[in-house]
PDB file of C-alpha atoms in Angstrom:
ATOM      1  CA  MET A   1      96.225 169.383  -3.187  1.00 50.00           C
ATOM      2  CA  ASN A   2      92.615 170.332  -2.400  1.00 63.00           C
ATOM      3  CA  LYS A   3      91.885 173.957  -1.623  1.00 66.00           C
ATOM      4  CA  ASN A   4      90.747 174.982   1.837  1.00 68.00           C
ATOM      5  CA  ASN A   5      87.774 177.227   1.103  1.00 73.00           C
ATOM      6  CA  ASP A   6      87.892 178.955   4.489  1.00 73.00           C
ATOM      7  CA  ILE A   7      91.552 179.893   4.063  1.00 75.00           C
ATOM      8  CA  GLU A   8      90.922 181.048   0.505  1.00 78.00           C
ATOM      9  CA  MET A   9      88.076 183.255   1.750  1.00 76.00           C
ATOM     10  CA  PHE A  10      90.257 184.693   4.524  1.00 75.00           C
ATOM     11  CA  LEU A  11      93.117 185.518   2.143  1.00 77.00           C
ATOM     12  CA  ALA A  12      90.781 187.037  -0.437  1.00 80.00           C
ATOM     13  CA  SER A  13      88.871 189.310   1.951  1.00 83.00           C
ATOM     14  CA  PRO A  14      90.552 192.380   3.503  1.00 85.00           C
ATOM     15  CA  GLU A  15      87.392 192.961   5.572  1.00 87.00           C
ATOM     16  CA  ILE A  16      87.592 189.539   7.223  1.00 85.00           C
ATOM     17  CA  ARG A  17      91.318 189.919   7.937  1.00 87.00           C
ATOM     18  CA  GLU A  18      90.768 193.382   9.430  1.00 90.00           C
ATOM     19  CA  ARG A  19      87.943 192.109  11.649  1.00 89.00           C
ATOM     20  CA  THR A  20      89.985 189.171  12.949  1.00 89.00           C
ATOM     21  CA  THR A  21      93.030 191.351  13.601  1.00 89.00           C
ATOM     22  CA  LYS A  22      90.901 193.859  15.485  1.00 89.00           C
ATOM     23  CA  ASN A  23      89.397 191.131  17.672  1.00 88.00           C
ATOM     24  CA  ILE A  24      92.790 189.607  18.477  1.00 87.00           C
ATOM     25  CA  GLU A  25      94.290 192.993  19.334  1.00 88.00           C
ATOM     26  CA  LEU A  26      91.361 193.758  21.631  1.00 86.00           C
ATOM     27  CA  SER A  27      91.926 190.492  23.488  1.00 84.00           C
ATOM     28  CA  ARG A  28      95.655 191.243  23.663  1.00 81.00           C
ATOM     29  CA  ARG A  29      94.985 194.566  25.381  1.00 82.00           C
ATOM     30  CA  ASN A  30      92.597 192.877  27.815  1.00 81.00           C
ATOM     31  CA  ASN A  31      95.216 190.240  28.556  1.00 78.00           C
ATOM     32  CA  LEU A  32      97.816 192.880  29.469  1.00 76.00           C
ATOM     33  CA  LYS A  33      95.412 194.333  32.029  1.00 83.00           C
ATOM     34  CA  LEU A  34      94.887 191.072  33.933  1.00 89.00           C
ATOM     35  CA  ASP A  35      95.209 191.569  37.705  1.00 94.00           C
ATOM     36  CA  ILE A  36      97.324 188.429  38.021  1.00 94.00           C
ATOM     37  CA  VAL A  37      99.941 189.785  35.591  1.00 92.00           C
ATOM     38  CA  ARG A  38      99.967 193.270  37.108  1.00 93.00           C
ATOM     39  CA  ARG A  39     100.273 192.060  40.725  1.00 96.00           C
ATOM     40  CA  LEU A  40     102.983 189.499  39.913  1.00 95.00           C
ATOM     41  CA  THR A  41     104.966 192.083  37.960  1.00 94.00           C
ATOM     42  CA  ASP A  42     104.834 194.481  40.912  1.00 95.00           C
ATOM     43  CA  LEU A  43     105.895 191.729  43.316  1.00 96.00           C
ATOM     44  CA  PHE A  44     108.850 190.585  41.186  1.00 95.00           C
ATOM     45  CA  ASN A  45     109.967 194.174  40.588  1.00 94.00           C
ATOM     46  CA  GLU A  46     110.458 194.443  44.343  1.00 94.00           C
ATOM     47  CA  ASN A  47     112.283 191.095  44.612  1.00 94.00           C
ATOM     48  CA  PRO A  48     113.280 188.769  41.714  1.00 91.00           C
ATOM     49  CA  LEU A  49     112.885 185.789  44.095  1.00 92.00           C
ATOM     50  CA  PRO A  50     109.781 186.514  46.198  1.00 95.00           C
ATOM     51  CA  GLU A  51     108.572 184.028  48.799  1.00 94.00           C
ATOM     52  CA  PRO A  52     106.429 181.206  47.340  1.00 94.00           C
ATOM     53  CA  LEU A  53     103.597 181.999  49.754  1.00 94.00           C
ATOM     54  CA  ALA A  54     103.356 185.589  48.455  1.00 96.00           C
ATOM     55  CA  VAL A  55     103.320 184.336  44.847  1.00 96.00           C
ATOM     56  CA  GLY A  56     100.830 181.602  45.708  1.00 95.00           C
ATOM     57  CA  LYS A  57      98.428 184.090  47.254  1.00 96.00           C
ATOM     58  CA  ILE A  58      98.346 186.085  44.005  1.00 96.00           C
ATOM     59  CA  LEU A  59      97.798 182.931  41.937  1.00 96.00           C
ATOM     60  CA  GLU A  60      95.001 181.771  44.212  1.00 94.00           C
ATOM     61  CA  GLU A  61      93.190 185.119  44.250  1.00 95.00           C
ATOM     62  CA  ASN A  62      93.480 185.950  40.523  1.00 95.00           C
ATOM     63  CA  SER A  63      93.689 182.742  38.466  1.00 92.00           C
ATOM     64  CA  GLU A  64      89.940 182.404  37.933  1.00 90.00           C
ATOM     65  CA  GLN A  65      89.740 185.927  36.485  1.00 90.00           C
ATOM     66  CA  ALA A  66      92.375 184.994  33.895  1.00 89.00           C
ATOM     67  CA  ILE A  67      90.522 181.834  32.899  1.00 90.00           C
ATOM     68  CA  ASP A  68      87.177 183.655  32.785  1.00 90.00           C
ATOM     69  CA  LEU A  69      88.643 186.268  30.436  1.00 87.00           C
ATOM     70  CA  ILE A  70      90.108 183.654  28.074  1.00 85.00           C
ATOM     71  CA  VAL A  71      86.837 181.722  27.958  1.00 87.00           C
ATOM     72  CA  SER A  72      84.585 184.767  27.565  1.00 89.00           C
ATOM     73  CA  ASP A  73      86.715 186.413  24.867  1.00 86.00           C
ATOM     74  CA  THR A  74      87.023 183.144  22.937  1.00 86.00           C
ATOM     75  CA  ILE A  75      83.281 182.483  23.047  1.00 89.00           C
ATOM     76  CA  LYS A  76      82.403 186.076  22.205  1.00 88.00           C
ATOM     77  CA  PHE A  77      84.701 186.452  19.215  1.00 88.00           C
ATOM     78  CA  GLN A  78      84.590 182.945  17.797  1.00 86.00           C
ATOM     79  CA  LYS A  79      80.780 183.102  17.679  1.00 86.00           C
ATOM     80  CA  ASN A  80      81.023 185.369  14.634  1.00 84.00           C
ATOM     81  CA  ASP A  81      84.679 184.935  13.629  1.00 86.00           C
ATOM     82  CA  HIS A  82      86.009 181.371  13.402  1.00 82.00           C
ATOM     83  CA  PHE A  83      89.438 182.693  12.367  1.00 85.00           C
ATOM     84  CA  TYR A  84      89.872 184.254  15.804  1.00 84.00           C
ATOM     85  CA  VAL A  85      92.425 182.706  18.195  1.00 79.00           C
ATOM     86  CA  TYR A  86      93.204 183.908  21.696  1.00 77.00           C
ATOM     87  CA  PRO A  87      96.495 185.878  21.476  1.00 75.00           C
ATOM     88  CA  ILE A  88      98.653 183.936  23.927  1.00 70.00           C
ATOM     89  CA  GLY A  89     101.069 181.223  22.908  1.00 71.00           C
ATOM     90  CA  GLY A  90     100.284 177.585  23.537  1.00 71.00           C
ATOM     91  CA  VAL A  91     102.445 174.472  23.956  1.00 73.00           C
ATOM     92  CA  SER A  92     100.920 171.006  23.541  1.00 77.00           C
ATOM     93  CA  THR A  93     102.071 167.609  24.817  1.00 81.00           C
ATOM     94  CA  SER A  94     100.510 164.186  24.368  1.00 85.00           C
ATOM     95  CA  PHE A  95      98.060 164.846  27.211  1.00 91.00           C
ATOM     96  CA  ALA A  96      98.157 168.577  28.027  1.00 90.00           C
ATOM     97  CA  GLN A  97      97.720 172.030  26.556  1.00 89.00           C
ATOM     98  CA  ARG A  98      99.823 174.829  28.040  1.00 88.00           C
ATOM     99  CA  ILE A  99      98.625 178.390  27.445  1.00 86.00           C
ATOM    100  CA  VAL A 100     101.363 180.949  28.095  1.00 85.00           C
ATOM    101  CA  VAL A 101      99.727 183.958  29.762  1.00 86.00           C
ATOM    102  CA  SER A 102     102.789 186.150  30.372  1.00 86.00           C
ATOM    103  CA  ASN A 103     106.565 186.163  29.808  1.00 85.00           C
ATOM    104  CA  THR A 104     108.585 188.757  31.701  1.00 87.00           C
ATOM    105  CA  ASP A 105     112.241 189.153  32.625  1.00 87.00           C
ATOM    106  CA  TYR A 106     111.488 187.577  36.008  1.00 92.00           C
ATOM    107  CA  PHE A 107     108.843 184.877  35.464  1.00 93.00           C
ATOM    108  CA  ASP A 108     106.841 182.789  33.003  1.00 91.00           C
ATOM    109  CA  LEU A 109     103.141 182.349  33.804  1.00 93.00           C
ATOM    110  CA  SER A 110     101.004 179.685  32.144  1.00 91.00           C
ATOM    111  CA  ILE A 111      97.712 177.827  32.427  1.00 92.00           C
ATOM    112  CA  ASP A 112      97.764 174.039  32.000  1.00 92.00           C
ATOM    113  CA  VAL A 113      94.758 171.964  30.954  1.00 93.00           C
ATOM    114  CA  ILE A 114      95.360 168.217  31.368  1.00 95.00           C
ATOM    115  CA  ASP A 115      93.140 165.665  29.628  1.00 96.00           C
ATOM    116  CA  ALA A 116      92.635 162.847  32.155  1.00 96.00           C
ATOM    117  CA  ALA A 117      91.895 160.147  29.562  1.00 96.00           C
ATOM    118  CA  LEU A 118      94.987 161.015  27.502  1.00 95.00           C
ATOM    119  CA  LEU A 119      97.167 161.205  30.622  1.00 95.00           C
ATOM    120  CA  ASN A 120      96.040 157.775  31.848  1.00 95.00           C
ATOM    121  CA  ARG A 121      96.581 156.260  28.392  1.00 93.00           C
ATOM    122  CA  TYR A 122     100.041 157.824  28.113  1.00 91.00           C
ATOM    123  CA  LYS A 123     101.117 156.509  31.528  1.00 91.00           C
ATOM    124  CA  ALA A 124      99.849 153.013  30.707  1.00 89.00           C
ATOM    125  CA  GLN A 125     101.911 153.030  27.499  1.00 88.00           C
ATOM    126  CA  SER A 126     104.872 154.522  29.363  1.00 83.00           C
ATOM    127  CA  LYS A 127     105.043 151.588  31.780  1.00 81.00           C
ATOM    128  CA  ALA A 128     105.551 149.261  28.845  1.00 78.00           C
ATOM    129  CA  ASN A 129     108.357 151.396  27.403  1.00 80.00           C
ATOM    130  CA  LEU A 130     110.274 152.831  30.369  1.00 81.00           C
ATOM    131  CA  SER A 131     113.649 152.765  28.625  1.00 76.00           C
ATOM    132  CA  GLN A 132     112.383 155.400  26.162  1.00 77.00           C
ATOM    133  CA  ARG A 133     110.808 157.641  28.838  1.00 85.00           C
ATOM    134  CA  GLY A 134     112.455 160.219  31.031  1.00 88.00           C
ATOM    135  CA  ILE A 135     112.136 162.197  34.252  1.00 92.00           C
ATOM    136  CA  LEU A 136     112.870 165.816  33.401  1.00 89.00           C
ATOM    137  CA  PHE A 137     114.186 168.500  35.759  1.00 90.00           C
ATOM    138  CA  TYR A 138     113.827 171.949  34.218  1.00 86.00           C
ATOM    139  CA  GLY A 139     116.452 173.777  36.281  1.00 86.00           C
ATOM    140  CA  ARG A 140     113.930 176.378  37.475  1.00 89.00           C
ATOM    141  CA  GLN A 141     111.968 176.956  40.635  1.00 94.00           C
ATOM    142  CA  THR A 142     108.269 176.460  39.908  1.00 95.00           C
ATOM    143  CA  LEU A 143     105.058 177.121  41.796  1.00 96.00           C
ATOM    144  CA  THR A 144     101.859 175.367  40.675  1.00 97.00           C
ATOM    145  CA  TYR A 145      98.363 176.240  41.908  1.00 97.00           C
ATOM    146  CA  PHE A 146      95.742 173.575  41.198  1.00 97.00           C
ATOM    147  CA  ILE A 147      92.431 175.258  40.390  1.00 95.00           C
ATOM    148  CA  SER A 148      90.685 171.970  39.599  1.00 95.00           C
ATOM    149  CA  ALA A 149      92.774 168.963  40.638  1.00 96.00           C
ATOM    150  CA  GLY A 150      90.525 166.240  39.194  1.00 96.00           C
ATOM    151  CA  GLY A 151      91.776 163.554  41.585  1.00 96.00           C
ATOM    152  CA  LEU A 152      95.280 163.946  40.135  1.00 97.00           C
ATOM    153  CA  LYS A 153      98.019 161.720  41.561  1.00 97.00           C
ATOM    154  CA  VAL A 154     101.583 163.031  41.284  1.00 97.00           C
ATOM    155  CA  SER A 155     105.001 161.606  42.054  1.00 96.00           C
ATOM    156  CA  SER A 156     107.657 163.960  43.451  1.00 97.00           C
ATOM    157  CA  TRP A 157     111.330 163.551  42.495  1.00 97.00           C
ATOM    158  CA  GLN A 158     114.670 165.106  43.389  1.00 95.00           C
ATOM    159  CA  HIS A 159     118.338 164.845  42.391  1.00 91.00           C
ATOM    160  CA  GLN A 160     121.633 165.790  43.998  1.00 84.00           C
ATOM    161  CA  VAL A 161     123.600 166.451  40.812  1.00 74.00           C
ATOM    162  CA  GLY A 162     126.210 169.183  41.021  1.00 67.00           C
ATOM    163  CA  GLU A 163     126.968 171.631  38.237  1.00 59.00           C
ATOM    164  CA  THR A 164     130.450 170.297  37.472  1.00 58.00           C
ATOM    165  CA  ASN A 165     130.107 166.515  37.669  1.00 61.00           C
ATOM    166  CA  PHE A 166     127.401 164.567  35.850  1.00 62.00           C
ATOM    167  CA  GLU A 167     128.976 161.108  35.784  1.00 65.00           C
ATOM    168  CA  ASP A 168     127.036 158.184  37.338  1.00 71.00           C
ATOM    169  CA  GLN A 169     124.316 160.462  38.700  1.00 82.00           C
ATOM    170  CA  SER A 170     120.709 159.491  39.411  1.00 89.00           C
ATOM    171  CA  CYS A 171     117.434 160.833  40.768  1.00 93.00           C
ATOM    172  CA  GLU A 172     115.022 159.389  43.326  1.00 95.00           C
ATOM    173  CA  ARG A 173     111.282 159.435  43.983  1.00 96.00           C
ATOM    174  CA  VAL A 174     110.450 161.214  47.235  1.00 96.00           C
ATOM    175  CA  ARG A 175     106.730 160.501  47.493  1.00 95.00           C
ATOM    176  CA  MET A 176     103.482 159.781  45.670  1.00 96.00           C
ATOM    177  CA  ASP A 177     100.301 161.577  46.726  1.00 96.00           C
ATOM    178  CA  GLU A 178      97.008 163.056  45.523  1.00 97.00           C
ATOM    179  CA  VAL A 179      96.482 166.733  44.762  1.00 97.00           C
ATOM    180  CA  ASN A 180      93.392 168.598  45.992  1.00 97.00           C
ATOM    181  CA  ASP A 181      91.638 171.677  44.624  1.00 96.00           C
ATOM    182  CA  GLY A 182      93.463 174.782  45.817  1.00 95.00           C
ATOM    183  CA  ASP A 183      96.780 173.018  46.550  1.00 97.00           C
ATOM    184  CA  LEU A 184     100.045 174.886  45.994  1.00 96.00           C
ATOM    185  CA  ARG A 185     103.145 172.894  45.038  1.00 97.00           C
ATOM    186  CA  PHE A 186     106.607 174.483  45.089  1.00 96.00           C
ATOM    187  CA  ASN A 187     109.597 172.770  43.456  1.00 95.00           C
ATOM    188  CA  SER A 188     113.197 173.935  43.695  1.00 93.00           C
ATOM    189  CA  CYS A 189     115.645 173.729  40.769  1.00 90.00           C
ATOM    190  CA  SER A 190     116.524 170.128  41.734  1.00 91.00           C
ATOM    191  CA  GLN A 191     112.910 168.945  42.220  1.00 95.00           C
ATOM    192  CA  THR A 192     110.120 168.022  39.817  1.00 96.00           C
ATOM    193  CA  MET A 193     106.599 166.562  39.682  1.00 95.00           C
ATOM    194  CA  MET A 194     105.381 163.804  37.373  1.00 94.00           C
ATOM    195  CA  TYR A 195     101.638 163.540  36.679  1.00 95.00           C
ATOM    196  CA  GLU A 196     100.659 159.882  37.109  1.00 94.00           C
ATOM    197  CA  GLN A 197      96.880 159.594  36.697  1.00 96.00           C
ATOM    198  CA  ALA A 198      93.677 161.616  37.069  1.00 97.00           C
ATOM    199  CA  GLU A 199      89.953 160.962  37.435  1.00 97.00           C
ATOM    200  CA  THR A 200      88.760 164.068  35.556  1.00 97.00           C
ATOM    201  CA  ASN A 201      90.440 166.856  33.590  1.00 97.00           C
ATOM    202  CA  VAL A 202      92.850 169.077  35.524  1.00 97.00           C
ATOM    203  CA  ILE A 203      93.300 172.859  35.377  1.00 95.00           C
ATOM    204  CA  SER A 204      96.307 174.490  37.010  1.00 96.00           C
ATOM    205  CA  ILE A 205      98.311 177.678  36.763  1.00 96.00           C
ATOM    206  CA  THR A 206     102.105 177.528  36.934  1.00 95.00           C
ATOM    207  CA  LEU A 207     104.719 180.198  37.541  1.00 96.00           C
ATOM    208  CA  GLU A 208     108.387 179.580  36.724  1.00 94.00           C
ATOM    209  CA  TYR A 209     111.018 181.774  38.371  1.00 94.00           C
ATOM    210  CA  LYS A 210     113.731 182.955  35.991  1.00 89.00           C
ATOM    211  CA  ALA A 211     116.166 184.179  38.646  1.00 86.00           C
ATOM    212  CA  ASN A 212     118.510 181.652  40.301  1.00 80.00           C
ATOM    213  CA  LYS A 213     117.905 179.023  37.610  1.00 78.00           C
ATOM    214  CA  HIS A 214     120.374 176.263  36.817  1.00 76.00           C
ATOM    215  CA  PRO A 215     122.155 176.685  33.466  1.00 70.00           C
ATOM    216  CA  PHE A 216     120.820 173.310  32.296  1.00 74.00           C
ATOM    217  CA  SER A 217     117.888 170.931  32.502  1.00 80.00           C
ATOM    218  CA  LEU A 218     118.464 167.235  33.196  1.00 84.00           C
ATOM    219  CA  MET A 219     116.795 164.086  31.866  1.00 85.00           C
ATOM    220  CA  PHE A 220     116.960 160.829  33.843  1.00 89.00           C
ATOM    221  CA  SER A 221     115.845 157.417  32.590  1.00 89.00           C
ATOM    222  CA  ALA A 222     112.416 156.298  33.839  1.00 90.00           C
ATOM    223  CA  GLU A 223     113.775 152.738  33.810  1.00 90.00           C
ATOM    224  CA  ASP A 224     116.824 152.946  36.093  1.00 90.00           C
ATOM    225  CA  PHE A 225     116.717 156.650  37.154  1.00 92.00           C
ATOM    226  CA  LYS A 226     120.244 157.217  35.793  1.00 88.00           C
ATOM    227  CA  LEU A 227     121.177 160.488  34.093  1.00 83.00           C
ATOM    228  CA  LYS A 228     120.641 160.300  30.306  1.00 79.00           C
ATOM    229  CA  PHE A 229     121.575 163.811  29.167  1.00 74.00           C
ATOM    230  CA  GLN A 230     121.410 167.504  29.934  1.00 73.00           C
ATOM    231  CA  ASN A 231     120.151 170.439  27.883  1.00 71.00           C
ATOM    232  CA  PRO A 232     120.629 174.154  28.468  1.00 66.00           C
ATOM    233  CA  SER A 233     117.733 175.807  30.288  1.00 61.00           C
ATOM    234  CA  ASP A 234     118.706 179.211  28.893  1.00 68.00           C
ATOM    235  CA  GLU A 235     116.769 180.132  25.747  1.00 67.00           C
ATOM    236  CA  LEU A 236     119.823 181.491  23.894  1.00 73.00           C
ATOM    237  CA  ASP A 237     121.850 178.315  24.511  1.00 76.00           C
ATOM    238  CA  SER A 238     118.889 176.212  23.377  1.00 73.00           C
ATOM    239  CA  ARG A 239     118.683 178.182  20.132  1.00 78.00           C
ATOM    240  CA  VAL A 240     122.411 177.680  19.527  1.00 80.00           C
ATOM    241  CA  GLN A 241     121.989 173.934  19.958  1.00 78.00           C
ATOM    242  CA  LEU A 242     118.928 173.863  17.691  1.00 77.00           C
ATOM    243  CA  SER A 243     120.788 175.816  14.996  1.00 82.00           C
ATOM    244  CA  MET A 244     123.700 173.370  15.073  1.00 82.00           C
ATOM    245  CA  LEU A 245     121.317 170.409  14.930  1.00 80.00           C
ATOM    246  CA  LEU A 246     119.592 171.856  11.852  1.00 84.00           C
ATOM    247  CA  LEU A 247     122.943 172.461  10.166  1.00 83.00           C
ATOM    248  CA  LYS A 248     123.850 168.827  10.733  1.00 83.00           C
ATOM    249  CA  LYS A 249     120.471 167.661   9.396  1.00 83.00           C
ATOM    250  CA  LEU A 250     121.061 169.803   6.309  1.00 84.00           C
ATOM    251  CA  ASN A 251     124.567 168.300   5.995  1.00 84.00           C
ATOM    252  CA  SER A 252     126.108 171.742   5.562  1.00 82.00           C
ATOM    253  CA  PRO A 253     129.943 171.611   5.394  1.00 84.00           C
ATOM    254  CA  ALA A 254     130.016 175.357   4.710  1.00 85.00           C
ATOM    255  CA  ALA A 255     128.838 175.919   8.301  1.00 85.00           C
ATOM    256  CA  LEU A 256     131.755 174.001   9.871  1.00 85.00           C
ATOM    257  CA  PRO A 257     134.006 177.059  10.504  1.00 87.00           C
ATOM    258  CA  VAL A 258     131.226 178.736  12.489  1.00 85.00           C
ATOM    259  CA  MET A 259     130.286 175.555  14.350  1.00 85.00           C
ATOM    260  CA  LYS A 260     133.933 174.892  15.278  1.00 86.00           C
ATOM    261  CA  LYS A 261     134.035 178.178  17.202  1.00 86.00           C
ATOM    262  CA  PHE A 262     131.699 176.637  19.797  1.00 87.00           C
ATOM    263  CA  ILE A 263     134.195 173.849  20.560  1.00 86.00           C
ATOM    264  CA  SER A 264     135.985 176.335  22.835  1.00 86.00           C
ATOM    265  CA  HIS A 265     132.787 177.728  24.404  1.00 86.00           C
ATOM    266  CA  LYS A 266     132.946 178.342  28.175  1.00 83.00           C
ATOM    267  CA  LYS A 267     129.882 176.130  28.773  1.00 81.00           C
ATOM    268  CA  HIS A 268     130.798 172.475  28.648  1.00 80.00           C
ATOM    269  CA  PHE A 269     127.489 171.218  27.249  1.00 77.00           C
ATOM    270  CA  LEU A 270     127.770 173.582  24.264  1.00 82.00           C
ATOM    271  CA  ARG A 271     131.366 172.457  23.622  1.00 84.00           C
ATOM    272  CA  TRP A 272     130.350 168.839  23.563  1.00 80.00           C
ATOM    273  CA  TYR A 273     127.150 169.453  21.556  1.00 81.00           C
ATOM    274  CA  ALA A 274     129.118 171.355  18.916  1.00 84.00           C
ATOM    275  CA  ILE A 275     131.593 168.553  18.380  1.00 82.00           C
ATOM    276  CA  GLN A 276     128.770 165.981  18.272  1.00 81.00           C
ATOM    277  CA  GLN A 277     127.057 167.817  15.422  1.00 84.00           C
ATOM    278  CA  ILE A 278     130.296 168.390  13.504  1.00 84.00           C
ATOM    279  CA  LEU A 279     131.065 164.680  13.776  1.00 82.00           C
ATOM    280  CA  GLY A 280     127.753 164.064  12.028  1.00 84.00           C
ATOM    281  CA  ILE A 281     128.850 166.206   9.061  1.00 85.00           C
ATOM    282  CA  ASP A 282     132.574 165.449   8.696  1.00 84.00           C
ATOM    283  CA  ALA A 283     134.394 163.623  11.497  1.00 79.00           C
ATOM    284  CA  LEU A 284     137.823 164.215   9.943  1.00 80.00           C
ATOM    285  CA  GLN A 285     137.371 167.969  10.451  1.00 81.00           C
ATOM    286  CA  VAL A 286     137.530 167.642  14.252  1.00 83.00           C
ATOM    287  CA  ILE A 287     139.869 164.722  14.972  1.00 86.00           C
ATOM    288  CA  ASP A 288     142.514 167.043  16.436  1.00 88.00           C
ATOM    289  CA  GLU A 289     139.955 168.927  18.532  1.00 87.00           C
ATOM    290  CA  LEU A 290     138.445 165.628  19.722  1.00 86.00           C
ATOM    291  CA  GLN A 291     141.880 164.448  20.824  1.00 89.00           C
ATOM    292  CA  GLU A 292     142.433 167.755  22.641  1.00 89.00           C
ATOM    293  CA  MET A 293     139.074 167.381  24.391  1.00 87.00           C
ATOM    294  CA  SER A 294     139.823 163.820  25.493  1.00 88.00           C
ATOM    295  CA  ASP A 295     143.134 164.913  27.020  1.00 90.00           C
ATOM    296  CA  ARG A 296     142.604 168.398  28.412  1.00 88.00           C
ATOM    297  CA  ASP A 297     138.942 169.483  28.577  1.00 88.00           C
ATOM    298  CA  PRO A 298     138.273 170.887  32.070  1.00 85.00           C
ATOM    299  CA  HIS A 299     134.987 168.980  32.386  1.00 81.00           C
ATOM    300  CA  PRO A 300     135.283 165.239  33.235  1.00 76.00           C
ATOM    301  CA  GLU A 301     132.126 164.256  31.335  1.00 72.00           C
ATOM    302  CA  VAL A 302     133.338 165.919  28.148  1.00 81.00           C
ATOM    303  CA  ARG A 303     136.748 164.203  28.438  1.00 84.00           C
ATOM    304  CA  CYS A 304     135.096 160.822  28.982  1.00 79.00           C
ATOM    305  CA  ALA A 305     132.673 161.240  26.060  1.00 77.00           C
ATOM    306  CA  ALA A 306     135.463 162.398  23.730  1.00 83.00           C
ATOM    307  CA  GLN A 307     137.597 159.376  24.671  1.00 85.00           C
ATOM    308  CA  LYS A 308     134.712 157.010  23.879  1.00 80.00           C
ATOM    309  CA  VAL A 309     134.118 158.620  20.471  1.00 81.00           C
ATOM    310  CA  LEU A 310     137.825 158.428  19.598  1.00 84.00           C
ATOM    311  CA  LYS A 311     137.831 154.750  20.490  1.00 82.00           C
ATOM    312  CA  LEU A 312     134.818 154.121  18.236  1.00 78.00           C
ATOM    313  CA  ILE A 313     136.499 155.943  15.346  1.00 78.00           C
ATOM    314  CA  GLU A 314     139.690 153.916  15.822  1.00 75.00           C
ATOM    315  CA  GLN A 315     137.731 150.639  15.892  1.00 72.00           C
ATOM    316  CA  LYS A 316     135.886 151.627  12.706  1.00 65.00           C
ATOM    317  CA  GLU A 317     139.152 152.424  10.923  1.00 58.00           C
ATOM    318  CA  LEU A 318     140.660 149.112  12.030  1.00 49.00           C
ATOM    319  CA  SER A 319     137.635 147.157  10.776  1.00 53.00           C
ATOM    320  CA  HIS A 320     137.904 148.873   7.370  1.00 49.00           C
ATOM    321  CA  ALA A 321     141.652 148.085   7.250  1.00 48.00           C
ATOM    322  CA  CYS A 322     140.960 144.402   7.855  1.00 44.00           C
TER     323      CYS A 322
END
């Protein structure tokens, strides 16, 4: 493997590391003082579910200051320190970069930069592969303020799925329209927006309410709009699922006693996810529990799924016997 000279220089020089750390910490302190973060925190301290118009007013009046600070700090520090990175987390997709500005107990605030060319290419490819694409509902109320809309066209979707019955459910498109600079878009827990195409790059700022969220996010097929699966929207539940998935990937039988404890979890999607992952390690370890689920689980979707898996196991055993 070839050495990266820049990294080698960074690791070998305490002075360079100290300078970069100092610059990042200075930006971090500036970030905490942003008016948009301070005003939103005050508003949510008064009411965990403030009116969208009150939130939107703060986003509209203070979003440019946040962007100006990110740009100015990045230019200023990277001019003489190419190890510097702005100290707020980022999440990338195939056509967008999300910069997380603030996480509090009440809201998540982020800036989204959407590359128009990548978005249009992604959507063109998506139309040719709809069965592999999905329409995702995050289970949270969101408010998006479009600073620079770039001729963006969005489709708006909704679902009527309850929290106890997921069988044979679907979503529907409500409308398709174009977003303008300065538009505010509010979506409830059962609504979502899909970005369809844009003329130029888009910049928006999005706030997600943490209060009154659904316990799960839902994915529907972009081909027939039928429900494909649900994931927990709570961070702790997501980490539990990820941990079980990793244990299955590692094929770790020693973890089975711990994983089996989640088969009796109060949340149905964690019960079913646990047994799915255990089946991937050693199906014989959970035959009795699978039978119990198929007969008596309080959630109809879990019972139905368990019955289908049992049938597949029986068919496999019969084929081996023949």
